[in-house]
PDB file of C-alpha atoms in Angstrom:
ATOM      1  CA  GLU A   1      25.658  25.245  10.673  1.00  0.00           C
ATOM      2  CA  ASP A   2      23.706  28.149  11.942  1.00  0.00           C
ATOM      3  CA  GLN A   3      24.945  29.728  15.419  1.00  0.00           C
ATOM      4  CA  VAL A   4      23.362  32.043  18.303  1.00  0.00           C
ATOM      5  CA  THR A   5      26.022  33.175  20.903  1.00  0.00           C
ATOM      6  CA  GLN A   6      24.325  35.656  22.947  1.00  0.00           C
ATOM      7  CA  SER A   7      26.316  37.891  25.971  1.00  0.00           C
ATOM      8  CA  PRO A   8      26.247  39.562  28.561  1.00  0.00           C
ATOM      9  CA  GLU A   9      25.081  35.402  29.490  1.00  0.00           C
ATOM     10  CA  ALA A  10      23.792  37.872  33.121  1.00  0.00           C
ATOM     11  CA  LEU A  11      23.024  40.817  33.829  1.00  0.00           C
ATOM     12  CA  ARG A  12      22.123  43.318  36.665  1.00  0.00           C
ATOM     13  CA  LEU A  13      20.578  46.434  36.439  1.00  0.00           C
ATOM     14  CA  GLN A  14      19.390  49.201  39.051  1.00  0.00           C
ATOM     15  CA  GLU A  15      15.515  50.583  38.116  1.00  0.00           C
ATOM     16  CA  GLY A  16      16.476  52.809  35.132  1.00  0.00           C
ATOM     17  CA  GLU A  17      20.226  51.531  34.209  1.00  0.00           C
ATOM     18  CA  SER A  18      19.865  51.149  30.925  1.00  0.00           C
ATOM     19  CA  SER A  19      22.193  48.628  28.544  1.00  0.00           C
ATOM     20  CA  SER A  20      22.195  46.405  26.011  1.00  0.00           C
ATOM     21  CA  LEU A  21      21.497  42.897  25.339  1.00  0.00           C
ATOM     22  CA  ASN A  22      24.161  41.466  22.529  1.00  0.00           C
ATOM     23  CA  CYS A  23      23.221  38.494  19.594  1.00  0.00           C
ATOM     24  CA  SER A  24      25.518  37.698  17.852  1.00  0.00           C
ATOM     25  CA  TYR A  25      24.944  35.237  14.111  1.00  0.00           C
ATOM     26  CA  THR A  26      26.009  32.694  12.028  1.00  0.00           C
ATOM     27  CA  VAL A  27      24.436  32.113   9.108  1.00  0.00           C
ATOM     28  CA  SER A  28      24.408  31.378   5.502  1.00  0.00           C
ATOM     29  CA  GLY A  29      21.930  33.975   4.189  1.00  0.00           C
ATOM     30  CA  LEU A  30      19.798  35.829   7.013  1.00  0.00           C
ATOM     31  CA  ARG A  31      16.124  34.891   6.374  1.00  0.00           C
ATOM     32  CA  GLY A  32      15.103  37.194   9.939  1.00  0.00           C
ATOM     33  CA  LEU A  33      16.028  37.981  13.232  1.00  0.00           C
ATOM     34  CA  PHE A  34      14.193  37.713  15.792  1.00  0.00           C
ATOM     35  CA  TRP A  35      14.134  38.529  19.642  1.00  0.00           C
ATOM     36  CA  TYR A  36      11.420  36.931  22.982  1.00  0.00           C
ATOM     37  CA  ARG A  37      11.788  37.566  25.844  1.00  0.00           C
ATOM     38  CA  GLN A  38      11.149  34.532  28.886  1.00  0.00           C
ATOM     39  CA  ASP A  39       9.485  34.527  31.735  1.00  0.00           C
ATOM     40  CA  PRO A  40      10.787  31.670  34.421  1.00  0.00           C
ATOM     41  CA  GLY A  41       8.464  28.232  33.347  1.00  0.00           C
ATOM     42  CA  LYS A  42       6.825  30.068  31.061  1.00  0.00           C
ATOM     43  CA  GLY A  43       7.018  29.826  26.643  1.00  0.00           C
ATOM     44  CA  PRO A  44       9.060  31.991  24.645  1.00  0.00           C
ATOM     45  CA  GLU A  45       6.938  35.471  23.747  1.00  0.00           C
ATOM     46  CA  PHE A  46       7.122  36.966  20.700  1.00  0.00           C
ATOM     47  CA  LEU A  47       8.986  40.849  20.833  1.00  0.00           C
ATOM     48  CA  PHE A  48      10.310  42.351  17.787  1.00  0.00           C
ATOM     49  CA  THR A  49      10.942  40.235  13.962  1.00  0.00           C
ATOM     50  CA  LEU A  50      14.333  42.622  12.240  1.00  0.00           C
ATOM     51  CA  TYR A  51      14.715  41.648   8.211  1.00  0.00           C
ATOM     52  CA  SER A  52      17.921  43.608   7.138  1.00  0.00           C
ATOM     53  CA  ALA A  53      20.974  45.567   8.506  1.00  0.00           C
ATOM     54  CA  GLY A  54      20.188  48.890   9.510  1.00  0.00           C
ATOM     55  CA  GLU A  55      16.365  47.709  10.701  1.00  0.00           C
ATOM     56  CA  GLU A  56      15.471  48.694  13.863  1.00  0.00           C
ATOM     57  CA  LYS A  57      12.184  48.474  15.657  1.00  0.00           C
ATOM     58  CA  GLU A  58      10.587  49.738  19.759  1.00  0.00           C
ATOM     59  CA  LYS A  59       8.104  48.484  21.810  1.00  0.00           C
ATOM     60  CA  GLU A  60       8.472  50.523  25.042  1.00  0.00           C
ATOM     61  CA  ARG A  61      11.631  50.043  26.966  1.00  0.00           C
ATOM     62  CA  LEU A  62      13.402  48.331  24.005  1.00  0.00           C
ATOM     63  CA  LYS A  63      14.841  48.529  21.324  1.00  0.00           C
ATOM     64  CA  ALA A  64      16.321  46.078  18.036  1.00  0.00           C
ATOM     65  CA  THR A  65      18.883  46.756  15.784  1.00  0.00           C
ATOM     66  CA  LEU A  66      20.406  44.814  13.508  1.00  0.00           C
ATOM     67  CA  THR A  67      23.418  44.764  11.801  1.00  0.00           C
ATOM     68  CA  LYS A  68      25.168  42.463   9.186  1.00  0.00           C
ATOM     69  CA  LYS A  69      26.898  39.502  12.154  1.00  0.00           C
ATOM     70  CA  GLU A  70      24.743  40.657  15.376  1.00  0.00           C
ATOM     71  CA  SER A  71      21.121  42.240  17.024  1.00  0.00           C
ATOM     72  CA  PHE A  72      21.606  44.290  20.021  1.00  0.00           C
ATOM     73  CA  LEU A  73      17.596  44.795  21.842  1.00  0.00           C
ATOM     74  CA  HIS A  74      18.875  48.038  23.459  1.00  0.00           C
ATOM     75  CA  ILE A  75      16.726  48.928  27.235  1.00  0.00           C
ATOM     76  CA  THR A  76      15.894  52.146  28.216  1.00  0.00           C
ATOM     77  CA  ALA A  77      15.056  52.765  32.171  1.00  0.00           C
ATOM     78  CA  PRO A  78      14.476  49.074  32.339  1.00  0.00           C
ATOM     79  CA  LYS A  79      11.851  48.729  35.135  1.00  0.00           C
ATOM     80  CA  PRO A  80      11.375  45.751  38.120  1.00  0.00           C
ATOM     81  CA  GLU A  81       9.029  43.700  35.632  1.00  0.00           C
ATOM     82  CA  ASP A  82      11.503  43.306  32.560  1.00  0.00           C
ATOM     83  CA  SER A  83      13.327  40.900  34.208  1.00  0.00           C
ATOM     84  CA  ALA A  84      13.200  37.736  32.376  1.00  0.00           C
ATOM     85  CA  THR A  85      15.703  36.131  30.124  1.00  0.00           C
ATOM     86  CA  TYR A  86      16.406  37.254  26.889  1.00  0.00           C
ATOM     87  CA  LEU A  87      17.002  34.603  23.532  1.00  0.00           C
ATOM     88  CA  CYS A  88      18.195  35.887  20.089  1.00  0.00           C
ATOM     89  CA  ALA A  89      17.016  33.537  17.682  1.00  0.00           C
ATOM     90  CA  VAL A  90      18.348  32.952  12.971  1.00  0.00           C
ATOM     91  CA  GLN A  91      16.093  31.749  10.550  1.00  0.00           C
ATOM     92  CA  ASP A  92      18.305  31.460   7.439  1.00  0.00           C
ATOM     93  CA  THR A  93      17.617  30.906   3.803  1.00  0.00           C
ATOM     94  CA  GLY A  94      18.621  28.154   3.909  1.00  0.00           C
ATOM     95  CA  THR A  95      16.386  25.931   6.272  1.00  0.00           C
ATOM     96  CA  ALA A  96      13.747  28.025   5.145  1.00  0.00           C
ATOM     97  CA  SER A  97      11.293  27.849   8.708  1.00  0.00           C
ATOM     98  CA  LYS A  98      13.974  26.276  12.191  1.00  0.00           C
ATOM     99  CA  LEU A  99      15.447  28.826  14.003  1.00  0.00           C
ATOM    100  CA  THR A 100      18.163  29.502  15.884  1.00  0.00           C
ATOM    101  CA  PHE A 101      18.523  30.164  19.457  1.00  0.00           C
ATOM    102  CA  GLY A 102      21.429  31.670  21.687  1.00  0.00           C
ATOM    103  CA  THR A 103      21.372  30.765  24.985  1.00  0.00           C
ATOM    104  CA  GLY A 104      20.345  33.317  25.982  1.00  0.00           C
ATOM    105  CA  THR A 105      20.595  36.344  28.827  1.00  0.00           C
ATOM    106  CA  ARG A 106      19.167  36.621  31.661  1.00  0.00           C
ATOM    107  CA  LEU A 107      18.701  40.274  32.657  1.00  0.00           C
ATOM    108  CA  GLN A 108      16.958  40.766  36.393  1.00  0.00           C
ATOM    109  CA  VAL A 109      16.541  44.485  37.902  1.00  0.00           C
ATOM    110  CA  THR A 110      15.932  46.301  41.149  1.00  0.00           C
ATOM    111  CA  LEU A 111      14.389  48.960  42.428  1.00  0.00           C
TER     112      LEU A 111
ATOM    113  CA  ASP B   1      -7.427  35.690  22.273  1.00  0.00           C
ATOM    114  CA  THR B   2      -6.628  32.506  21.734  1.00  0.00           C
ATOM    115  CA  GLY B   3      -3.411  32.546  21.986  1.00  0.00           C
ATOM    116  CA  VAL B   4      -1.623  28.541  21.146  1.00  0.00           C
ATOM    117  CA  SER B   5      -2.483  26.269  24.123  1.00  0.00           C
ATOM    118  CA  GLN B   6      -0.679  22.683  25.067  1.00  0.00           C
ATOM    119  CA  ASN B   7      -1.900  20.237  27.194  1.00  0.00           C
ATOM    120  CA  PRO B   8      -1.139  18.876  29.839  1.00  0.00           C
ATOM    121  CA  ARG B   9       1.595  21.609  31.195  1.00  0.00           C
ATOM    122  CA  HIS B  10       2.773  19.848  33.578  1.00  0.00           C
ATOM    123  CA  LYS B  11       3.905  15.091  33.203  1.00  0.00           C
ATOM    124  CA  ILE B  12       5.521  12.888  35.294  1.00  0.00           C
ATOM    125  CA  THR B  13       6.004  10.279  34.535  1.00  0.00           C
ATOM    126  CA  LYS B  14       8.425   7.045  34.603  1.00  0.00           C
ATOM    127  CA  ARG B  15      10.984   5.549  32.652  1.00  0.00           C
ATOM    128  CA  GLY B  16       9.687   3.194  30.282  1.00  0.00           C
ATOM    129  CA  GLN B  17       6.532   4.950  30.007  1.00  0.00           C
ATOM    130  CA  ASN B  18       5.428   6.264  27.229  1.00  0.00           C
ATOM    131  CA  VAL B  19       3.714   9.961  26.476  1.00  0.00           C
ATOM    132  CA  THR B  20       1.098  11.933  24.599  1.00  0.00           C
ATOM    133  CA  PHE B  21       1.162  15.664  23.981  1.00  0.00           C
ATOM    134  CA  ARG B  22      -0.899  18.042  22.246  1.00  0.00           C
ATOM    135  CA  CYS B  23      -0.221  21.840  21.074  1.00  0.00           C
ATOM    136  CA  ASP B  24      -3.536  23.290  19.395  1.00  0.00           C
ATOM    137  CA  PRO B  25      -2.468  26.189  16.975  1.00  0.00           C
ATOM    138  CA  ILE B  26      -3.301  29.903  16.691  1.00  0.00           C
ATOM    139  CA  SER B  27      -6.820  29.542  14.782  1.00  0.00           C
ATOM    140  CA  GLU B  28      -6.118  29.993  11.203  1.00  0.00           C
ATOM    141  CA  HIS B  29      -1.961  28.768  11.430  1.00  0.00           C
ATOM    142  CA  ASN B  30      -0.401  26.722   8.123  1.00  0.00           C
ATOM    143  CA  ARG B  31       2.527  25.101  10.255  1.00  0.00           C
ATOM    144  CA  LEU B  32       2.932  24.416  13.408  1.00  0.00           C
ATOM    145  CA  TYR B  33       6.757  23.831  15.230  1.00  0.00           C
ATOM    146  CA  TRP B  34       7.755  21.747  17.871  1.00  0.00           C
ATOM    147  CA  TYR B  35      11.124  22.749  19.875  1.00  0.00           C
ATOM    148  CA  ARG B  36      12.433  20.731  22.733  1.00  0.00           C
ATOM    149  CA  GLN B  37      13.915  23.452  25.775  1.00  0.00           C
ATOM    150  CA  THR B  38      16.616  22.493  28.796  1.00  0.00           C
ATOM    151  CA  LEU B  39      17.475  24.420  31.459  1.00  0.00           C
ATOM    152  CA  GLY B  40      19.817  27.391  30.579  1.00  0.00           C
ATOM    153  CA  GLN B  41      19.410  26.698  27.361  1.00  0.00           C
ATOM    154  CA  GLY B  42      17.529  28.413  24.410  1.00  0.00           C
ATOM    155  CA  PRO B  43      14.858  26.034  22.634  1.00  0.00           C
ATOM    156  CA  GLU B  44      15.622  23.509  19.685  1.00  0.00           C
ATOM    157  CA  PHE B  45      13.983  22.479  16.986  1.00  0.00           C
ATOM    158  CA  LEU B  46      12.169  18.579  16.996  1.00  0.00           C
ATOM    159  CA  THR B  47      10.213  19.229  13.391  1.00  0.00           C
ATOM    160  CA  TYR B  48       7.037  21.059  12.055  1.00  0.00           C
ATOM    161  CA  PHE B  49       4.029  21.190  10.032  1.00  0.00           C
ATOM    162  CA  GLN B  50       2.633  22.883   6.997  1.00  0.00           C
ATOM    163  CA  ASN B  51      -0.811  21.928   6.869  1.00  0.00           C
ATOM    164  CA  GLU B  52      -0.585  17.420   7.943  1.00  0.00           C
ATOM    165  CA  ALA B  53       2.685  18.153   6.545  1.00  0.00           C
ATOM    166  CA  GLN B  54       5.689  16.948   8.260  1.00  0.00           C
ATOM    167  CA  LEU B  55       7.647  18.660   6.509  1.00  0.00           C
ATOM    168  CA  GLU B  56      11.925  18.469   8.078  1.00  0.00           C
ATOM    169  CA  LYS B  57      12.387  16.500  11.028  1.00  0.00           C
ATOM    170  CA  SER B  58      16.106  17.069  13.747  1.00  0.00           C
ATOM    171  CA  ARG B  59      18.084  14.596  13.907  1.00  0.00           C
ATOM    172  CA  LEU B  60      17.087  15.504  17.394  1.00  0.00           C
ATOM    173  CA  LEU B  61      14.458  13.402  16.979  1.00  0.00           C
ATOM    174  CA  SER B  62      14.914   9.680  17.301  1.00  0.00           C
ATOM    175  CA  ASP B  63      13.193   7.150  16.598  1.00  0.00           C
ATOM    176  CA  ARG B  64      10.990   7.431  19.547  1.00  0.00           C
ATOM    177  CA  PHE B  65       8.895   9.904  19.614  1.00  0.00           C
ATOM    178  CA  SER B  66       6.927  10.443  16.976  1.00  0.00           C
ATOM    179  CA  ALA B  67       4.600  13.904  15.975  1.00  0.00           C
ATOM    180  CA  GLU B  68       1.050  14.289  13.564  1.00  0.00           C
ATOM    181  CA  ARG B  69      -0.734  16.792  12.950  1.00  0.00           C
ATOM    182  CA  PRO B  70      -4.564  14.753  10.867  1.00  0.00           C
ATOM    183  CA  LYS B  71      -6.898  17.877   9.302  1.00  0.00           C
ATOM    184  CA  GLY B  72      -4.087  20.346   9.594  1.00  0.00           C
ATOM    185  CA  SER B  73      -5.118  21.632  12.854  1.00  0.00           C
ATOM    186  CA  PHE B  74      -4.106  19.775  16.596  1.00  0.00           C
ATOM    187  CA  SER B  75      -1.151  18.722  16.683  1.00  0.00           C
ATOM    188  CA  THR B  76       0.653  15.109  19.170  1.00  0.00           C
ATOM    189  CA  LEU B  77       3.855  14.394  20.234  1.00  0.00           C
ATOM    190  CA  GLU B  78       4.478  11.136  21.816  1.00  0.00           C
ATOM    191  CA  ILE B  79       7.114   9.337  23.137  1.00  0.00           C
ATOM    192  CA  GLN B  80       7.696   6.603  23.712  1.00  0.00           C
ATOM    193  CA  ARG B  81       9.842   3.894  25.750  1.00  0.00           C
ATOM    194  CA  THR B  82      10.557   7.663  27.700  1.00  0.00           C
ATOM    195  CA  GLU B  83      14.338   7.787  29.291  1.00  0.00           C
ATOM    196  CA  GLN B  84      15.603  10.488  32.359  1.00  0.00           C
ATOM    197  CA  GLY B  85      16.653  12.624  29.006  1.00  0.00           C
ATOM    198  CA  ASP B  86      14.523  12.781  27.298  1.00  0.00           C
ATOM    199  CA  SER B  87      12.909  15.614  30.942  1.00  0.00           C
ATOM    200  CA  ALA B  88      13.145  18.811  30.083  1.00  0.00           C
ATOM    201  CA  MET B  89      10.284  21.761  28.221  1.00  0.00           C
ATOM    202  CA  TYR B  90       8.300  20.845  25.003  1.00  0.00           C
ATOM    203  CA  LEU B  91       7.281  24.052  23.075  1.00  0.00           C
ATOM    204  CA  CYS B  92       4.572  24.769  20.463  1.00  0.00           C
ATOM    205  CA  ALA B  93       5.363  27.413  18.158  1.00  0.00           C
ATOM    206  CA  SER B  94       2.422  27.981  14.904  1.00  0.00           C
ATOM    207  CA  SER B  95       3.474  30.926  12.168  1.00  0.00           C
ATOM    208  CA  LEU B  96       1.196  31.384   9.140  1.00  0.00           C
ATOM    209  CA  VAL B  97       3.105  31.116   6.912  1.00  0.00           C
ATOM    210  CA  GLY B  98       3.219  33.449   3.505  1.00  0.00           C
ATOM    211  CA  ASP B  99       3.489  36.313   5.290  1.00  0.00           C
ATOM    212  CA  ARG B 100       6.453  38.497   5.797  1.00  0.00           C
ATOM    213  CA  ASP B 101       5.513  38.458   9.227  1.00  0.00           C
ATOM    214  CA  GLY B 102       4.253  35.160   8.836  1.00  0.00           C
ATOM    215  CA  GLU B 103       7.314  33.709   9.070  1.00  0.00           C
ATOM    216  CA  THR B 104       7.406  34.921  13.060  1.00  0.00           C
ATOM    217  CA  GLN B 105       6.186  31.843  15.096  1.00  0.00           C
ATOM    218  CA  TYR B 106       4.279  33.017  18.266  1.00  0.00           C
ATOM    219  CA  PHE B 107       4.966  30.483  21.382  1.00  0.00           C
ATOM    220  CA  GLY B 108       2.624  28.103  23.375  1.00  0.00           C
ATOM    221  CA  PRO B 109       3.337  27.928  27.389  1.00  0.00           C
ATOM    222  CA  GLY B 110       5.510  24.412  27.366  1.00  0.00           C
ATOM    223  CA  THR B 111       4.509  21.247  28.758  1.00  0.00           C
ATOM    224  CA  ARG B 112       6.848  20.566  31.029  1.00  0.00           C
ATOM    225  CA  LEU B 113       8.034  16.711  31.214  1.00  0.00           C
ATOM    226  CA  LEU B 114       9.503  15.069  34.177  1.00  0.00           C
ATOM    227  CA  VAL B 115      11.117  11.250  33.441  1.00  0.00           C
ATOM    228  CA  LEU B 116      11.830   9.430  36.670  1.00  0.00           C
TER     229      LEU B 116
END
């Protein structure tokens, strides 16, 4: 059974204080690893898809990386508007379509 | 830009009543998914359609739940005889299978259900 574990559960940063979120996963075969951002009371907003170990993707202050066992979401010089829950999900080659999510990391960025 | 839309956004019902939610996917997306999310948890897969065919259902989907996607366009999720444990955010997502990026699922705003 696919498993996704995210850490830390919650993270509080000051504006400009860079950090990383971790997503560890177990799948029989990785079809894709996905990062989403979710604001309170809203649906997840797509950020990145990673397909193979060594792949990296960037968007503004966010950079996602992938190894064979985990993914990191690096946040450089965060701003208060980056405050949200960041969700990691995997898609298994065996189960084809469904996403298996972690419980997320709640990020709060303060002035 | 017409993203995934869901209606209603909020629903309050009494235990034992039936409820129906609607999802309109991104135009021309051929796959449509339903997930359920409770507080502090990530979304959990319920079921998905490719065009009008329902291809997979989770063990979470009890026989009180039924989903349809007539004509391969919008989808409805019905919950019969609601229970308090059904209270959750119901999320719909869509994707375009065939592209590598088509494996990416785009989510709607969700329908928050509260069963009293």
